[in-house]
Coordinates of C-alpha atoms in Angstrom, one line a residue:
M1 CA -37.6 -62.7 -16.3
K2 CA -40.9 -61.2 -14.5
T3 CA -40.6 -63.8 -11.9
F4 CA -36.9 -62.9 -11.1
I5 CA -38.0 -59.2 -11.0
I6 CA -40.8 -59.9 -8.5
K7 CA -38.6 -62.2 -6.4
N8 CA -35.6 -59.8 -6.4
W9 CA -37.5 -56.5 -6.3
N10 CA -35.7 -55.4 -3.4
K11 CA -32.3 -56.4 -4.5
L12 CA -32.9 -54.5 -8.0
L13 CA -33.9 -51.2 -6.0
L14 CA -30.9 -51.6 -4.0
V15 CA -28.8 -52.1 -7.3
A16 CA -30.5 -49.0 -8.8
F17 CA -29.8 -46.9 -5.7
T18 CA -26.2 -47.8 -5.3
L19 CA -25.4 -47.2 -9.1
I20 CA -27.2 -44.0 -9.1
A21 CA -25.4 -43.0 -6.2
L22 CA -22.1 -43.7 -7.7
G23 CA -22.9 -41.7 -10.8
F24 CA -23.6 -38.9 -8.5
A25 CA -20.3 -39.4 -6.6
L26 CA -18.3 -39.5 -9.7
T27 CA -20.0 -36.0 -10.7
F28 CA -17.4 -33.5 -9.5
T29 CA -19.5 -30.6 -10.4
I30 CA -21.5 -31.2 -7.3
D31 CA -18.4 -31.6 -5.3
E32 CA -16.7 -28.2 -6.6
N33 CA -20.0 -26.1 -5.9
A34 CA -19.9 -27.5 -2.4
K35 CA -16.3 -26.6 -1.9
K36 CA -16.9 -23.1 -3.0
L37 CA -20.0 -22.7 -0.8
V38 CA -17.6 -23.8 2.2
D39 CA -14.9 -21.9 1.2
D40 CA -17.2 -18.6 0.9
S41 CA -18.6 -19.2 4.5
F42 CA -15.1 -19.6 5.8
K43 CA -13.8 -16.3 4.2
Q44 CA -17.0 -14.7 5.4
A45 CA -16.5 -15.9 8.9
V46 CA -12.8 -14.8 8.8
I47 CA -14.0 -11.2 7.7
V48 CA -16.3 -11.0 10.6
F49 CA -13.9 -12.2 13.1
G50 CA -11.3 -9.6 12.1
S51 CA -13.9 -7.0 12.5
A52 CA -14.6 -8.2 16.0
K53 CA -11.0 -8.2 16.9
A54 CA -10.7 -4.8 15.3
L55 CA -13.5 -3.4 17.6
N56 CA -11.8 -5.3 20.6
A57 CA -8.6 -3.3 19.8
V58 CA -10.2 0.3 19.8
I59 CA -12.3 -0.5 22.8
S60 CA -9.3 -1.7 24.8
L61 CA -7.5 1.5 23.7
A62 CA -10.5 3.5 25.0
Q63 CA -10.2 1.6 28.3
G64 CA -6.9 3.2 29.0
T65 CA -8.1 6.6 28.5
E66 CA -8.7 8.5 31.8
L67 CA -10.3 11.7 32.7
N68 CA -9.0 13.7 35.9
L69 CA -11.4 14.9 37.7
P70 CA -10.4 16.7 41.2
F71 CA -9.5 14.2 43.8
V72 CA -10.9 11.4 41.4
I73 CA -9.7 9.5 38.4
V74 CA -12.6 8.6 35.8
A75 CA -11.7 5.7 33.5
V76 CA -13.8 6.0 30.2
G77 CA -13.2 2.4 29.5
E78 CA -15.3 1.3 32.5
V79 CA -18.4 2.5 30.2
L80 CA -17.3 -0.1 27.6
D81 CA -16.6 -2.8 29.6
P82 CA -20.0 -4.7 28.9
I83 CA -19.4 -4.2 25.2
N84 CA -15.8 -5.4 25.4
D85 CA -16.9 -8.6 27.3
L86 CA -19.6 -9.1 24.6
V87 CA -17.0 -8.6 21.7
E88 CA -14.6 -11.2 23.5
Q89 CA -17.6 -13.6 23.8
F90 CA -18.5 -13.0 20.1
S91 CA -15.0 -13.7 19.1
L92 CA -14.9 -17.0 20.8
V93 CA -18.1 -17.8 18.9
M94 CA -16.4 -16.7 15.5
L95 CA -13.4 -18.7 16.4
A96 CA -15.7 -21.9 16.9
S97 CA -17.5 -21.3 13.6
M98 CA -14.3 -21.0 11.8
V99 CA -13.0 -24.4 13.5
S100 CA -16.4 -25.9 12.2
L101 CA -16.2 -24.4 8.8
G102 CA -12.4 -25.9 8.6
I103 CA -13.3 -29.3 9.9
Q104 CA -16.0 -29.1 7.0
K105 CA -13.4 -28.4 4.6
I106 CA -11.2 -31.1 5.7
L107 CA -14.0 -33.7 5.7
L108 CA -15.0 -32.4 2.3
N109 CA -11.5 -33.0 0.7
F110 CA -11.3 -36.2 2.2
V111 CA -14.7 -37.9 0.8
T112 CA -14.3 -36.0 -2.6
N113 CA -10.7 -37.6 -3.0
D114 CA -9.9 -40.0 -6.0
I115 CA -9.0 -42.6 -3.7
Y116 CA -12.1 -42.4 -1.7
N117 CA -14.1 -42.5 -5.0
Y118 CA -12.3 -45.6 -6.2
I119 CA -12.6 -47.5 -2.8
L120 CA -16.6 -46.6 -2.9
F121 CA -16.5 -47.8 -6.6
A122 CA -15.0 -51.2 -5.8
F123 CA -17.4 -51.5 -2.7
I124 CA -20.5 -50.8 -4.6
I125 CA -19.4 -53.3 -7.6
V126 CA -18.8 -56.2 -4.8
F127 CA -21.9 -55.1 -2.9
N128 CA -24.0 -55.6 -6.2
I129 CA -22.4 -59.0 -7.1
W130 CA -22.9 -60.1 -3.7
L131 CA -26.7 -59.2 -3.7
F132 CA -27.2 -62.3 -6.0
K133 CA -24.1 -64.5 -5.3
R134 CA -23.8 -66.0 -2.2
F135 CA -21.1 -68.1 -0.4
T136 CA -20.9 -70.7 2.3
N137 CA -21.2 -69.1 5.7
D138 CA -21.0 -65.6 4.3
E139 CA -23.6 -63.8 6.6
A140 CA -21.6 -62.2 9.0
L141 CA -19.0 -61.1 6.5
R142 CA -21.8 -60.1 4.0
N143 CA -23.6 -58.0 6.7
L144 CA -20.4 -56.1 7.8
F145 CA -19.6 -55.5 4.1
F146 CA -23.0 -54.0 3.3
R147 CA -23.0 -51.9 6.6
T148 CA -19.5 -50.6 5.5
T149 CA -20.7 -49.7 2.0
F150 CA -23.8 -48.1 3.3
I151 CA -21.4 -45.9 5.6
L152 CA -19.2 -44.8 2.8
L153 CA -22.1 -43.7 0.7
F154 CA -23.3 -41.8 3.8
L155 CA -20.1 -40.0 4.2
R156 CA -19.9 -39.2 0.5
F157 CA -23.1 -37.1 0.2
S158 CA -23.7 -36.0 4.0
I159 CA -20.9 -33.6 3.9
P160 CA -21.3 -31.9 0.5
L161 CA -24.9 -31.7 1.2
I162 CA -24.2 -29.6 4.5
G163 CA -22.7 -26.9 2.3
Y164 CA -25.8 -26.8 0.0
I165 CA -28.3 -26.9 3.1
N166 CA -26.3 -24.1 4.9
D167 CA -26.4 -22.0 1.6
F168 CA -30.1 -22.5 1.0
S169 CA -31.3 -21.8 4.5
Y170 CA -29.3 -18.5 4.9
T171 CA -30.2 -17.4 1.5
Y172 CA -34.0 -17.8 1.9
F173 CA -34.6 -18.1 5.7
V174 CA -31.9 -16.2 7.5
K175 CA -30.6 -13.5 5.1
P176 CA -33.9 -11.5 4.8
E177 CA -33.5 -10.6 8.6
Y178 CA -29.9 -11.5 9.4
N179 CA -27.7 -10.3 7.0
I180 CA -24.1 -10.8 7.8
E181 CA -22.5 -8.7 5.1
N182 CA -24.8 -5.6 6.6
L183 CA -24.2 -6.7 10.3
N184 CA -20.5 -6.8 9.5
Q185 CA -20.5 -3.3 8.1
N186 CA -22.4 -1.9 11.4
I187 CA -19.6 -3.5 13.5
I188 CA -17.0 -1.9 11.3
K189 CA -19.0 1.7 11.7
V190 CA -19.0 1.0 15.4
K191 CA -15.1 0.3 15.3
E192 CA -14.7 3.5 13.3
E193 CA -16.7 5.7 15.6
V194 CA -15.1 4.6 18.8
S195 CA -11.7 5.1 17.2
K196 CA -13.1 8.7 16.0
V197 CA -13.6 9.3 19.7
N198 CA -10.3 7.8 20.8
Q199 CA -8.4 10.1 18.4
E200 CA -10.4 13.3 19.3
T201 CA -9.9 12.9 23.1
I202 CA -6.2 12.4 22.4
I203 CA -5.9 15.3 20.0
Q204 CA -7.9 17.2 22.7
K205 CA -5.6 16.5 25.5
E206 CA -2.4 17.4 23.5
E207 CA -3.7 20.7 22.1
S208 CA -5.8 22.0 25.0
S209 CA -3.9 24.9 26.5
F210 CA -3.1 24.9 30.4
I211 CA -6.0 27.2 31.3
N212 CA -8.4 24.7 29.5
K213 CA -7.0 22.0 30.9
V214 CA -7.7 23.3 34.5
M215 CA -11.0 24.5 33.6
E216 CA -11.9 20.9 32.3
K217 CA -11.1 19.6 35.5
F218 CA -13.8 21.3 37.2
D219 CA -16.3 20.9 34.4
S220 CA -18.5 18.2 34.8
K221 CA -20.2 18.8 31.6
Y222 CA -16.9 18.1 29.7
Y223 CA -16.8 14.7 31.2
E224 CA -20.5 13.9 30.9
K225 CA -20.1 14.8 27.1
K226 CA -17.0 12.7 26.6
I227 CA -19.0 9.6 28.3
E228 CA -21.8 10.3 25.9
E229 CA -19.9 10.4 23.1
Y230 CA -18.3 6.8 23.8
K231 CA -21.9 5.6 24.4
N232 CA -23.2 6.9 21.3
A233 CA -20.3 5.4 19.5
V234 CA -21.2 1.9 20.7
D235 CA -25.0 2.5 20.4
N236 CA -26.7 -0.8 18.9
S237 CA -23.5 -2.8 18.8
S238 CA -24.8 -5.4 21.4
E239 CA -27.7 -6.1 18.8
Y240 CA -25.4 -6.3 16.0
M241 CA -23.2 -9.0 17.5
I242 CA -25.9 -10.9 19.1
D243 CA -27.5 -11.1 15.8
L244 CA -24.4 -12.4 14.0
I245 CA -24.0 -14.8 17.1
I246 CA -27.3 -16.2 16.1
V247 CA -26.7 -16.6 12.4
F248 CA -23.3 -18.4 12.8
V249 CA -24.1 -20.6 15.5
F250 CA -27.2 -21.7 13.5
Q251 CA -25.2 -21.7 10.2
T252 CA -22.0 -23.3 11.4
I253 CA -23.0 -25.3 14.4
L254 CA -26.6 -26.2 15.0
L255 CA -27.6 -27.0 11.5
P256 CA -24.5 -29.2 10.5
I257 CA -25.1 -31.4 13.9
V258 CA -29.0 -31.5 13.0
F259 CA -28.3 -32.4 9.6
L260 CA -25.8 -35.2 10.5
F261 CA -28.2 -36.6 13.1
L262 CA -30.9 -36.8 10.5
L263 CA -28.7 -38.4 8.0
Y264 CA -27.4 -40.8 10.6
S265 CA -30.9 -41.5 11.8
F266 CA -31.8 -42.5 8.0
V267 CA -28.9 -44.8 7.6
K268 CA -29.6 -46.4 10.7
S269 CA -33.3 -47.2 9.8
I270 CA -31.9 -48.6 6.4
F271 CA -29.8 -51.0 8.6
N272 CA -32.5 -51.9 10.3
I273 CA -34.4 -53.0 7.3
R274 CA -35.1 -56.9 6.8
K275 CA -31.6 -58.3 5.3
A276 CA -31.7 -58.8 1.7

């Protein structure tokens, strides 16, 4: 027995590894938690995307506001053009983040499906038998089967782990400085401030008397004040959106790519180990 263990220690390690992995694969609590984490991230991205589109709408409304000076028309929206451009770019980032999270949800449903687990179970049983039982001229087929088994294991655990890694990195490293909830609230406040200035401008135009309207046309301070109101309304909005871009690019694009690359490198290194 001792001689058998010493002679086949590497095979026995593979048996232990695959059986432990199979046990974790059948532990659906891990999968449910991973799904919840990805769902929460997706819902959060949708909320932030909605806030960005709402801000884009009120800025677009402001861009249609015109102040009539003698012999010239001043478009208030010109002041907001840079912010509006940033909002549109931010919306594209959020769209990419939601696509990334949506793909993660699909892959997570795929690798946690019962059919996938049954296939993985069958592959691992055959894998462990084939470790010790050899057949004539089975080298090429055996190597292909072993590689396929490890690929199935890799896919089974890499996708759920992405959700856990994202949540851990955000909670302990990102959130203290880039809190998505707070940043989103700031975006909503900017939207409300711009909307408030829009409403005040419209009401002021509608209720202003003819004499006041004439006087306003020759009062440069009125226009300066109105421009300043819009500038104050969007104050710091660029910083909020850039912070959110940093968070979502890191959390939903960069981190999953890096994580999958590291896992791929790990699996590849296993393939390069001397054949059992």
